[in-house]
Amino acid sequence: MSVNHFKDKLALKGLKVTPQRIAILEAVHDLNHPTAEKVIGYIREKYPNIATGTVYKVLEVLVENDLIKKVKTDKDIMRYDGIMKSHHHLYSSDSKRIEDYFDDELNLLLKNYFEKKDINGFTIEDVKVQLIGKFKEKDLF
Amino acid sequence: MSVNHFKDKLALKGLKVTPQRIAILEAVHDLNHPTAEKVIGYIREKYPNIATGTVYKVLEVLVENDLIKKVKTDKDIMRYDGIMKSHHHLYSSDSKRIEDYFDDELNLLLKNYFEKKDINGFTIEDVKVQLIGKFKEKDLF
DNA sequence: ATTGATGCAAATCGTTTGCATTTCA
DNA sequence: TGAAATGCAAACGATTTGCATCAAT
C-alpha cells in the first residue's frame, strides 16, 4: 500500500491530508490488529514527536469515516483493524492474538439463515462471528 | 433465584461463601448485562460499605470459575452476564443496549458448518455471534 | 487456627480534554 | 486567511494493587 493510496482514501472522505493521518493509517495496515499504543510506538520510530492525544483523536476520526474498524476484545483495550471488507475474527483463548477470518460461504449461510428468521423486535444490520480457540503454531509474541 | 441457590453455586466451586459474593452473584443475575459500576450501585443500596476493589476482585473470581461471563462491547467498559447457557448477543447499534439471544437452531447450524470446515491451523473451542442492529421499541434507558 | 476475603486508599493505565500553536485547503 | 489538526500536559475514569484487618472453613 503506497502513501498515495492512503492520501486518496483520506481525500475521498473530505478529510484533511496530514502526515500524521497518513502515518496512522499506514500503521494500522502494517500491524496486526494493533492497540493504540502499538500504533504510537510504530509511528514514533520515524516520527518521534507525534502526540498520543493526536493518535487517539485520529484513530477516532478514521473509525467514524469507515477507514478502519475497532475490534472488540475480551480485555478492555481497544484494537484497530485496517481491513474494511466484511470479515470475522479468530481469537486465541490463551493469548492476545487475533487474526482475520474471511469466509464468504459462512457469510452466505448466515445471510440466508437470518433472512428467514424473525427476531422479536430486532432489525439486523450486521452479523459478526467470533471464533475462540487455539492456534496450532506457537504465538509469535 | 434464591440466596441458597447462589450459595450452592459458590460452594460447588470450592469458593468461600461470603455475603459479598452472594450479593454480587445476585446483582449480576438481577440486572441486565451490568457494568461493574451498576453492580456496585445495586449492592450498595442494601450493603452500603462494600468496597469497589472487592467487587472487581469478586467479579474476576466469578468469571474464572465460570459462574458469570464477561461481555465484550464496542466501548471500553466491561459488562457481565449471569447466564451461562451458551447464547449470543444482540447489540443495539445506536445505544448501549445488549440483549441475550438464544437460538439452538443457529448453534446446530454453526456446529455442522465448522465441523466440516478446516481453518488453517486453528482449533475452534467456541463460536460467538454478535448481531448488531436496531431494537424496534425505544430503548428503555 | 489458618487461609483466604474484605475494605480502604493510593496507584496504574488507557483514553480524553482544553487550549495555544501550526498546518492544510 | 480561516477552519481544522496537532502537541502538550493535565484530567479522567475504569480497574488494579498493597496491605492491614476480618471472616469462613
Tab-separated table of C-alpha atoms (C1' of nucleotides) in Angstrom:
chain	number	residue	atom	x	y	z
A	1	MET	CA	0.000	0.000	0.000
A	2	SER	CA	1.542	3.243	-1.081
A	3	VAL	CA	1.394	6.521	0.721
A	4	ASN	CA	-0.597	7.946	-2.162
A	5	HIS	CA	-3.183	5.291	-1.697
A	6	PHE	CA	-3.713	6.464	1.866
A	7	LYS	CA	-3.774	10.086	0.786
A	8	ASP	CA	-6.526	9.253	-1.653
A	9	LYS	CA	-8.538	7.460	0.973
A	10	LEU	CA	-8.400	10.483	3.237
A	11	ALA	CA	-9.146	12.964	0.478
A	12	LEU	CA	-12.094	10.914	-0.726
A	13	LYS	CA	-13.680	11.281	2.660
A	14	GLY	CA	-13.105	15.025	2.626
A	15	LEU	CA	-10.572	14.774	5.418
A	16	LYS	CA	-7.519	16.965	5.597
A	17	VAL	CA	-4.450	15.055	4.496
A	18	THR	CA	-1.781	15.357	7.156
A	19	PRO	CA	1.418	13.374	7.651
A	20	GLN	CA	0.102	12.160	10.998
A	21	ARG	CA	-3.049	10.767	9.460
A	22	ILE	CA	-1.130	9.047	6.687
A	23	ALA	CA	1.270	7.526	9.184
A	24	ILE	CA	-1.526	6.269	11.410
A	25	LEU	CA	-3.469	4.777	8.522
A	26	GLU	CA	-0.289	3.112	7.352
A	27	ALA	CA	0.493	1.774	10.812
A	28	VAL	CA	-2.925	0.195	11.233
A	29	HIS	CA	-2.480	-1.527	7.877
A	30	ASP	CA	1.077	-2.665	8.554
A	31	LEU	CA	0.451	-4.004	12.040
A	32	ASN	CA	-1.809	-6.864	13.014
A	33	HIS	CA	-4.782	-5.567	14.970
A	34	PRO	CA	-2.669	-3.080	16.890
A	35	THR	CA	-3.657	-1.317	20.061
A	36	ALA	CA	-3.365	2.458	20.092
A	37	GLU	CA	-0.105	2.022	21.972
A	38	LYS	CA	1.335	-0.201	19.243
A	39	VAL	CA	0.396	2.368	16.646
A	40	ILE	CA	2.101	5.096	18.643
A	41	GLY	CA	5.246	3.018	19.084
A	42	TYR	CA	5.396	2.143	15.404
A	43	ILE	CA	4.981	5.709	14.240
A	44	ARG	CA	7.376	7.220	16.750
A	45	GLU	CA	10.279	5.292	15.211
A	46	LYS	CA	10.156	7.545	12.201
A	47	TYR	CA	8.133	10.393	13.595
A	48	PRO	CA	9.252	10.742	17.206
A	49	ASN	CA	7.210	13.722	18.256
A	50	ILE	CA	3.681	12.668	17.440
A	51	ALA	CA	1.427	13.215	20.427
A	52	THR	CA	-0.521	10.376	21.972
A	53	GLY	CA	-3.592	12.553	22.087
A	54	THR	CA	-3.336	13.100	18.359
A	55	VAL	CA	-3.145	9.392	17.671
A	56	TYR	CA	-6.271	8.713	19.681
A	57	LYS	CA	-8.087	11.573	18.001
A	58	VAL	CA	-7.067	10.462	14.525
A	59	LEU	CA	-7.984	6.830	15.189
A	60	GLU	CA	-11.423	8.002	16.211
A	61	VAL	CA	-11.779	10.090	13.070
A	62	LEU	CA	-10.707	7.176	10.899
A	63	VAL	CA	-13.231	4.869	12.555
A	64	GLU	CA	-16.002	7.448	12.108
A	65	ASN	CA	-15.139	7.698	8.428
A	66	ASP	CA	-15.041	3.947	7.883
A	67	LEU	CA	-11.362	3.851	7.045
A	68	ILE	CA	-10.533	1.492	9.890
A	69	LYS	CA	-12.529	-0.579	12.371
A	70	LYS	CA	-12.492	-1.020	16.083
A	71	VAL	CA	-12.148	-4.602	17.230
A	72	LYS	CA	-13.749	-5.874	20.401
A	73	THR	CA	-11.607	-7.940	22.692
A	74	ASP	CA	-12.163	-9.758	25.942
A	75	LYS	CA	-9.850	-7.341	27.608
A	76	ASP	CA	-10.552	-3.681	27.978
A	77	ILE	CA	-8.036	-2.434	25.459
A	78	MET	CA	-9.320	-1.316	22.091
A	79	ARG	CA	-7.684	-2.610	18.950
A	80	TYR	CA	-7.917	-1.471	15.369
A	81	ASP	CA	-8.233	-3.153	12.013
A	82	GLY	CA	-7.401	-1.660	8.636
A	83	ILE	CA	-9.362	-4.195	6.628
A	84	MET	CA	-12.800	-2.923	5.795
A	85	LYS	CA	-14.072	-5.908	3.815
A	86	SER	CA	-16.600	-7.803	5.919
A	87	HIS	CA	-14.806	-10.414	7.934
A	88	HIS	CA	-14.813	-12.267	11.199
A	89	HIS	CA	-12.157	-12.862	13.809
A	90	LEU	CA	-10.242	-15.726	15.332
A	91	TYR	CA	-9.361	-15.154	18.956
A	92	SER	CA	-6.747	-17.167	20.756
A	93	SER	CA	-8.228	-18.334	24.027
A	94	ASP	CA	-4.913	-18.200	25.786
A	95	SER	CA	-3.121	-15.211	24.337
A	96	LYS	CA	-3.840	-11.829	22.932
A	97	ARG	CA	-3.586	-12.989	19.370
A	98	ILE	CA	-6.328	-12.027	16.932
A	99	GLU	CA	-6.475	-12.957	13.255
A	100	ASP	CA	-8.850	-12.010	10.493
A	101	TYR	CA	-11.105	-14.695	9.163
A	102	PHE	CA	-12.670	-14.406	5.721
A	103	ASP	CA	-15.371	-16.830	4.763
A	104	ASP	CA	-17.872	-15.952	2.067
A	105	GLU	CA	-19.577	-19.296	2.423
A	106	LEU	CA	-20.234	-18.552	6.069
A	107	ASN	CA	-21.487	-15.087	5.197
A	108	LEU	CA	-23.945	-16.576	2.739
A	109	LEU	CA	-25.070	-19.175	5.233
A	110	LEU	CA	-25.714	-16.543	7.869
A	111	LYS	CA	-27.416	-14.232	5.398
A	112	ASN	CA	-29.834	-16.955	4.332
A	113	TYR	CA	-30.440	-18.043	7.864
A	114	PHE	CA	-31.263	-14.627	9.245
A	115	GLU	CA	-33.332	-13.586	6.266
A	116	LYS	CA	-35.933	-16.181	7.069
A	117	LYS	CA	-35.546	-15.754	10.798
A	118	ASP	CA	-37.529	-13.076	12.571
A	119	ILE	CA	-36.073	-11.990	15.852
A	120	ASN	CA	-38.695	-10.483	18.149
A	121	GLY	CA	-38.325	-6.733	17.633
A	122	PHE	CA	-34.855	-6.523	16.228
A	123	THR	CA	-33.629	-5.457	12.801
A	124	ILE	CA	-30.266	-6.948	11.942
A	125	GLU	CA	-27.709	-4.673	10.337
A	126	ASP	CA	-24.571	-6.737	10.699
A	127	VAL	CA	-23.516	-10.162	11.912
A	128	LYS	CA	-20.111	-10.794	13.386
A	129	VAL	CA	-18.737	-14.179	14.309
A	130	GLN	CA	-16.028	-14.657	16.860
A	131	LEU	CA	-14.219	-17.963	16.795
A	132	ILE	CA	-12.452	-18.622	20.051
A	133	GLY	CA	-9.850	-21.357	20.128
A	134	LYS	CA	-6.204	-22.236	19.806
A	135	PHE	CA	-3.676	-21.603	17.071
A	136	LYS	CA	-1.582	-24.653	16.304
A	137	GLU	CA	1.631	-22.740	15.758
A	138	LYS	CA	3.184	-21.024	18.723
A	139	ASP	CA	2.114	-17.457	19.068
A	140	LEU	CA	4.654	-15.119	17.665
A	141	PHE	CA	4.902	-12.717	20.554
B	1	MET	CA	-33.219	-17.397	42.189
B	2	SER	CA	-32.845	-17.859	45.919
B	3	VAL	CA	-29.879	-16.916	48.009
B	4	ASN	CA	-29.317	-20.579	48.760
B	5	HIS	CA	-29.030	-21.291	45.087
B	6	PHE	CA	-26.151	-18.831	44.869
B	7	LYS	CA	-24.557	-20.253	47.996
B	8	ASP	CA	-24.621	-23.689	46.413
B	9	LYS	CA	-23.054	-22.414	43.233
B	10	LEU	CA	-20.170	-20.904	45.156
B	11	ALA	CA	-19.705	-23.928	47.415
B	12	LEU	CA	-19.738	-26.271	44.445
B	13	LYS	CA	-16.756	-24.444	43.027
B	14	GLY	CA	-14.942	-24.678	46.322
B	15	LEU	CA	-15.180	-20.957	46.861
B	16	LYS	CA	-15.712	-19.408	50.240
B	17	VAL	CA	-19.291	-18.326	50.658
B	18	THR	CA	-19.357	-14.706	51.752
B	19	PRO	CA	-22.228	-12.214	51.825
B	20	GLN	CA	-20.376	-10.049	49.307
B	21	ARG	CA	-20.055	-12.872	46.831
B	22	ILE	CA	-23.692	-13.801	47.187
B	23	ALA	CA	-24.748	-10.197	46.713
B	24	ILE	CA	-22.600	-9.783	43.614
B	25	LEU	CA	-23.782	-13.014	42.068
B	26	GLU	CA	-27.349	-11.943	42.767
B	27	ALA	CA	-26.775	-8.493	41.295
B	28	VAL	CA	-25.388	-9.849	38.045
B	29	HIS	CA	-28.435	-12.085	37.718
B	30	ASP	CA	-30.953	-9.378	38.609
B	31	LEU	CA	-29.521	-6.705	36.344
B	32	ASN	CA	-29.275	-6.792	32.560
B	33	HIS	CA	-25.644	-7.058	31.475
B	34	PRO	CA	-24.485	-4.645	34.169
B	35	THR	CA	-21.166	-2.872	34.278
B	36	ALA	CA	-19.105	-3.217	37.435
B	37	GLU	CA	-20.387	0.227	38.431
B	38	LYS	CA	-24.016	-0.877	38.119
B	39	VAL	CA	-23.298	-3.878	40.285
B	40	ILE	CA	-21.701	-1.681	42.901
B	41	GLY	CA	-24.611	0.761	42.876
B	42	TYR	CA	-27.160	-2.038	43.159
B	43	ILE	CA	-25.432	-3.721	46.063
B	44	ARG	CA	-24.691	-0.533	47.971
B	45	GLU	CA	-28.424	0.120	48.410
B	46	LYS	CA	-28.607	-2.729	50.870
B	47	TYR	CA	-24.951	-3.113	51.695
B	48	PRO	CA	-23.515	0.409	51.703
B	49	ASN	CA	-19.966	-0.339	52.712
B	50	ILE	CA	-18.838	-2.835	50.123
B	51	ALA	CA	-15.540	-1.757	48.580
B	52	THR	CA	-15.198	-1.195	44.834
B	53	GLY	CA	-11.975	-3.147	44.852
B	54	THR	CA	-13.783	-6.101	46.362
B	55	VAL	CA	-16.450	-6.044	43.692
B	56	TYR	CA	-13.859	-6.083	40.924
B	57	LYS	CA	-11.960	-8.875	42.609
B	58	VAL	CA	-15.079	-10.960	43.143
B	59	LEU	CA	-16.292	-10.413	39.579
B	60	GLU	CA	-12.960	-11.692	38.365
B	61	VAL	CA	-13.155	-14.744	40.598
B	62	LEU	CA	-16.671	-15.497	39.394
B	63	VAL	CA	-15.596	-15.248	35.767
B	64	GLU	CA	-12.629	-17.522	36.380
B	65	ASN	CA	-14.926	-20.072	37.966
B	66	ASP	CA	-17.483	-19.926	35.165
B	67	LEU	CA	-20.240	-18.535	37.325
B	68	ILE	CA	-20.645	-15.425	35.211
B	69	LYS	CA	-19.328	-14.244	31.856
B	70	LYS	CA	-17.660	-11.129	30.619
B	71	VAL	CA	-19.348	-9.497	27.674
B	72	LYS	CA	-17.433	-7.617	25.027
B	73	THR	CA	-18.797	-4.258	23.960
B	74	ASP	CA	-17.828	-1.715	21.351
B	75	LYS	CA	-16.933	0.637	24.147
B	76	ASP	CA	-14.179	0.013	26.611
B	77	ILE	CA	-16.321	-0.791	29.621
B	78	MET	CA	-16.670	-4.401	30.617
B	79	ARG	CA	-20.077	-5.863	31.275
B	80	TYR	CA	-21.152	-9.070	32.962
B	81	ASP	CA	-23.712	-11.753	32.262
B	82	GLY	CA	-25.123	-14.238	34.734
B	83	ILE	CA	-26.476	-16.625	32.135
B	84	MET	CA	-24.049	-19.426	31.490
B	85	LYS	CA	-26.049	-21.383	28.911
B	86	SER	CA	-24.471	-20.894	25.511
B	87	HIS	CA	-26.004	-17.874	23.880
B	88	HIS	CA	-25.311	-14.984	21.569
B	89	HIS	CA	-25.907	-11.280	21.868
B	90	LEU	CA	-27.942	-8.580	20.207
B	91	TYR	CA	-26.235	-5.209	20.239
B	92	SER	CA	-28.074	-2.002	19.560
B	93	SER	CA	-26.064	-0.060	17.020
B	94	ASP	CA	-27.085	3.281	18.453
B	95	SER	CA	-27.263	2.723	22.177
B	96	LYS	CA	-25.628	0.744	24.882
B	97	ARG	CA	-28.361	-1.849	24.973
B	98	ILE	CA	-27.385	-5.516	24.911
B	99	GLU	CA	-29.786	-8.457	24.991
B	100	ASP	CA	-29.209	-12.175	25.164
B	101	TYR	CA	-30.084	-14.204	22.123
B	102	PHE	CA	-30.785	-17.916	22.365
B	103	ASP	CA	-31.029	-19.930	19.190
B	104	ASP	CA	-30.391	-23.641	19.247
B	105	GLU	CA	-31.072	-23.918	15.531
B	106	LEU	CA	-28.279	-21.440	14.888
B	107	ASN	CA	-25.972	-23.309	17.247
B	108	LEU	CA	-26.612	-26.518	15.341
B	109	LEU	CA	-26.079	-24.820	12.009
B	110	LEU	CA	-22.758	-23.397	13.145
B	111	LYS	CA	-21.700	-26.672	14.710
B	112	ASN	CA	-22.327	-28.571	11.486
B	113	TYR	CA	-20.704	-25.906	9.406
B	114	PHE	CA	-17.493	-25.710	11.382
B	115	GLU	CA	-17.199	-29.455	11.853
B	116	LYS	CA	-16.647	-29.958	8.165
B	117	LYS	CA	-14.642	-26.773	7.794
B	118	ASP	CA	-10.947	-26.834	8.484
B	119	ILE	CA	-9.456	-23.484	9.320
B	120	ASN	CA	-5.733	-23.340	8.571
B	121	GLY	CA	-4.101	-24.021	11.926
B	122	PHE	CA	-6.888	-23.193	14.291
B	123	THR	CA	-8.868	-25.394	16.666
B	124	ILE	CA	-12.268	-23.953	17.470
B	125	GLU	CA	-13.406	-24.072	21.077
B	126	ASP	CA	-16.332	-21.713	20.985
B	127	VAL	CA	-18.314	-19.688	18.469
B	128	LYS	CA	-19.998	-16.439	19.402
B	129	VAL	CA	-22.297	-14.489	17.169
B	130	GLN	CA	-22.900	-10.802	17.601
B	131	LEU	CA	-25.974	-9.392	15.907
B	132	ILE	CA	-25.723	-5.651	15.503
B	133	GLY	CA	-28.863	-3.735	14.663
B	134	LYS	CA	-31.812	-1.797	15.986
B	135	PHE	CA	-34.469	-2.647	18.527
B	136	LYS	CA	-37.927	-1.667	17.349
B	137	GLU	CA	-39.112	-0.477	20.734
B	138	LYS	CA	-37.489	2.569	22.183
B	139	ASP	CA	-34.585	1.726	24.390
B	140	LEU	CA	-35.576	1.766	27.997
B	141	PHE	CA	-32.831	3.976	29.289
C	1	DA	C1'	-6.036	-21.657	63.582
C	2	DT	C1'	-5.235	-20.772	59.001
C	3	DT	C1'	-6.234	-19.496	54.707
C	4	DG	C1'	-8.353	-16.651	52.091
C	5	DA	C1'	-11.614	-12.488	51.597
C	6	DT	C1'	-12.577	-7.719	52.544
C	7	DG	C1'	-12.017	-2.597	52.944
C	8	DC	C1'	-9.568	1.235	52.022
C	9	DA	C1'	-6.753	4.298	49.631
C	10	DA	C1'	-3.240	5.001	46.549
C	11	DA	C1'	-1.541	3.791	42.119
C	12	DT	C1'	-1.993	2.439	37.277
C	13	DC	C1'	-3.148	2.713	32.647
C	14	DG	C1'	-5.751	3.559	28.619
C	15	DT	C1'	-8.048	7.322	26.927
C	16	DT	C1'	-9.932	12.157	26.764
C	17	DT	C1'	-9.779	17.060	27.092
C	18	DG	C1'	-8.550	22.142	26.842
C	19	DC	C1'	-6.049	25.248	24.785
C	20	DA	C1'	-2.255	27.575	22.425
C	21	DT	C1'	0.144	26.830	18.103
C	22	DT	C1'	0.656	25.120	13.496
C	23	DT	C1'	-0.866	23.284	9.091
C	24	DC	C1'	-3.629	22.281	5.157
C	25	DA	C1'	-7.146	23.691	1.718
D	1	DT	C1'	-6.928	33.544	5.510
D	2	DG	C1'	-9.580	30.559	8.225
D	3	DA	C1'	-11.103	26.260	9.664
D	4	DA	C1'	-9.383	22.294	11.206
D	5	DA	C1'	-5.444	19.427	13.053
D	6	DT	C1'	-1.584	18.974	16.197
D	7	DG	C1'	1.200	18.925	20.543
D	8	DC	C1'	1.390	19.084	25.172
D	9	DA	C1'	0.193	18.337	29.673
D	10	DA	C1'	-3.242	17.911	32.821
D	11	DA	C1'	-7.555	15.449	33.896
D	12	DC	C1'	-10.379	11.382	33.839
D	13	DG	C1'	-12.468	7.083	34.716
D	14	DA	C1'	-12.343	2.241	34.943
D	15	DT	C1'	-9.751	-1.109	37.005
D	16	DT	C1'	-5.817	-2.891	39.953
D	17	DT	C1'	-2.904	-3.274	43.773
D	18	DG	C1'	-0.808	-3.490	48.568
D	19	DC	C1'	-1.602	-4.229	52.897
D	20	DA	C1'	-3.724	-4.378	57.392
D	21	DT	C1'	-7.914	-6.348	59.237
D	22	DC	C1'	-11.580	-9.653	59.380
D	23	DA	C1'	-14.345	-13.796	58.464
D	24	DA	C1'	-15.262	-18.502	56.654
D	25	DT	C1'	-13.746	-23.194	56.781
